[in-house]
Amino acid sequence: MSRVWKWNRPVTVREVLEDLQKERSIAYTTVMTVLDNLHQKGWVRREAEGRAYRYEAVSTRAAYAAALMNDAWSQSDNPAAALVAFFGMMSEEQRHALRDAVRIVQGPETQEPTEPSESARPTERPERTEPGEGAEPGEGAEPAEPAEHAEGPEGAEPREGPPENPASAQDGDGR
């Protein structure tokens, strides 16, 4: 998939083959089989062009990554703890990108000012609760430590098995 996403346009088996052969030796039939498998799984659509096909990604790499994150998060029995753990793993650059994304999703009508006036600042800080204690996530529960200051996944449930890898949905070579 990474080769199909790379061009962001319909590609032929020959184009993908030539690109892959810059790095290693690979057979035309291997590339053709992988692209056919991706078509059968619904990852790419194809259109006939003479005796060959042109393959095009059904979704973007960003949409694929978002779907993976959503799937993993929705399977957590403690979504707030999972988010705290995830944010704790992020670099400062990733946290800035997250803040920008939240601003975009909220839109201009729901964004709060970056520096509230004195009268708008709360005089008392609300009591914080651990996720899962007294309130469900999204109903006033806040993580004990803001995500941007979290050191690691202390509040997260341990995972079983190896970490998920987006490349695992592709063939073993990340195509």
XYZ file of C-alpha atoms in Angstrom:
175
model
C 0.000 0.000 0.000
C 2.822 2.409 0.754
C 3.854 2.346 -2.915
C 0.304 3.036 -4.086
C -0.083 5.861 -1.541
C 3.317 7.261 -2.519
C 2.148 8.278 -5.988
C -1.359 9.364 -5.008
C -2.603 8.352 -8.447
C -3.505 5.113 -10.255
C -0.404 2.939 -10.759
C 0.429 -0.134 -12.781
C 2.075 -3.320 -11.581
C 5.102 -2.394 -13.723
C 5.490 1.002 -11.977
C 5.357 -0.574 -8.530
C 7.759 -3.322 -9.647
C 10.311 -0.845 -10.995
C 10.114 1.193 -7.799
C 10.599 -1.870 -5.599
C 13.484 -3.147 -7.734
C 15.483 -0.038 -6.793
C 15.751 -1.588 -3.315
C 15.670 -5.349 -3.944
C 14.998 -8.058 -6.471
C 11.322 -8.990 -6.781
C 9.247 -10.816 -9.391
C 6.526 -9.173 -11.474
C 4.090 -11.933 -10.485
C 4.695 -11.225 -6.776
C 3.751 -7.567 -7.181
C 0.779 -8.512 -9.364
C -0.445 -11.019 -6.744
C -0.117 -8.509 -3.881
C -2.019 -5.819 -5.811
C -4.704 -8.343 -6.748
C -5.014 -9.373 -3.077
C -5.317 -5.715 -2.059
C -8.063 -5.323 -4.684
C -9.949 -8.372 -3.404
C -9.737 -7.024 0.176
C -11.139 -3.666 -0.941
C -7.990 -1.627 -0.289
C -7.524 -0.611 -3.918
C -9.803 -0.261 -6.909
C -8.603 -1.060 -10.392
C -9.456 -0.144 -13.943
C -8.388 -1.998 -17.048
C -5.916 -0.212 -19.276
C -5.210 -2.371 -22.317
C -4.059 -5.761 -21.035
C -3.051 -4.372 -17.628
C -4.767 -2.714 -14.688
C -4.210 0.604 -12.974
C -4.611 0.367 -9.190
C -5.678 3.254 -6.958
C -5.981 3.417 -3.164
C -9.540 3.461 -1.843
C -8.568 5.627 1.147
C -5.651 7.807 2.118
C -2.833 6.744 4.407
C -4.113 9.269 6.975
C -7.627 7.782 6.883
C -6.131 4.298 7.300
C -4.065 5.408 10.318
C -7.111 7.123 11.830
C -9.190 3.964 11.420
C -6.471 1.902 13.134
C -6.307 4.326 16.063
C -10.091 4.437 16.368
C -10.329 0.647 16.297
C -7.656 0.243 18.965
C -9.182 2.943 21.178
C -12.704 1.566 20.866
C -11.511 -1.849 22.072
C -10.133 -0.431 25.328
C -12.099 -1.083 28.505
C -10.790 2.252 29.833
C -10.624 4.724 26.933
C -9.478 7.640 29.102
C -6.513 5.659 30.465
C -5.664 4.507 26.945
C -5.595 8.120 25.751
C -3.428 9.224 28.682
C -0.985 6.412 27.914
C -0.999 7.273 24.205
C -0.434 10.984 24.835
C 2.375 10.109 27.241
C 4.164 8.308 24.414
C 3.935 11.289 22.080
C 6.805 13.643 21.333
C 6.343 17.362 21.885
C 6.018 17.799 18.111
C 3.252 15.178 17.996
C 1.417 16.895 20.864
C 1.559 20.187 18.953
C 0.130 18.424 15.898
C -2.620 16.980 18.122
C -3.490 20.430 19.483
C -3.669 21.780 15.928
C -5.919 18.893 14.879
C -8.264 19.481 17.836
C -8.500 23.174 16.912
C -9.398 22.221 13.326
C -12.057 19.729 14.434
C -13.576 22.167 16.935
C -13.853 24.903 14.319
C -13.727 28.646 14.972
C -17.105 28.875 16.701
C -16.143 26.423 19.482
C -12.528 27.406 20.072
C -11.680 28.949 23.400
C -9.408 31.974 23.581
C -5.804 31.063 24.275
C -5.508 33.623 27.100
C -8.787 34.009 28.991
C -9.447 37.324 30.662
C -9.162 37.557 34.463
C -12.937 37.492 34.821
C -13.182 34.346 32.709
C -10.622 32.392 34.759
C -12.106 30.071 37.372
C -11.353 31.033 40.960
C -11.324 27.425 42.139
C -9.936 24.484 40.317
C -12.464 21.630 39.970
C -11.637 18.427 41.777
C -10.033 15.896 39.467
C -10.928 12.245 39.420
C -9.160 9.262 37.981
C -10.782 7.876 34.841
C -13.335 5.326 35.915
C -13.727 6.786 39.440
C -17.096 8.394 39.970
C -17.681 9.400 36.381
C -17.519 7.846 32.982
C -15.038 9.299 30.472
C -16.638 12.259 28.799
C -18.781 12.966 31.912
C -16.391 15.194 33.842
C -13.656 12.678 34.613
C -10.206 13.993 33.898
C -6.949 12.090 33.953
C -4.931 12.586 37.129
C -2.068 14.023 35.109
C -2.488 16.090 31.939
C -1.490 14.097 28.875
C 1.228 16.533 27.940
C 2.990 15.866 31.241
C 2.430 12.129 31.437
C 5.653 10.166 31.711
C 4.342 6.888 30.369
C 1.480 4.441 30.266
C 1.099 3.907 34.033
C -2.698 4.112 33.940
C -3.056 1.962 30.852
C -4.077 -1.637 30.865
C -1.266 -3.965 29.758
C -1.618 -5.213 26.203
C -1.504 -8.839 25.281
C 0.626 -9.896 22.331
C 2.833 -7.789 20.089
C 1.986 -4.156 19.317
C -0.189 -3.575 16.303
C 1.600 -2.411 13.187
C -0.149 -0.781 10.215
C 2.172 -2.759 7.953
C 0.647 -5.987 9.271
C -2.441 -5.296 7.173
C -0.170 -5.321 4.171
C 2.065 -8.118 3.079
C 5.180 -8.807 5.141
C 7.252 -6.302 3.159
C 5.069 -3.245 3.952
C 3.664 -2.987 0.428
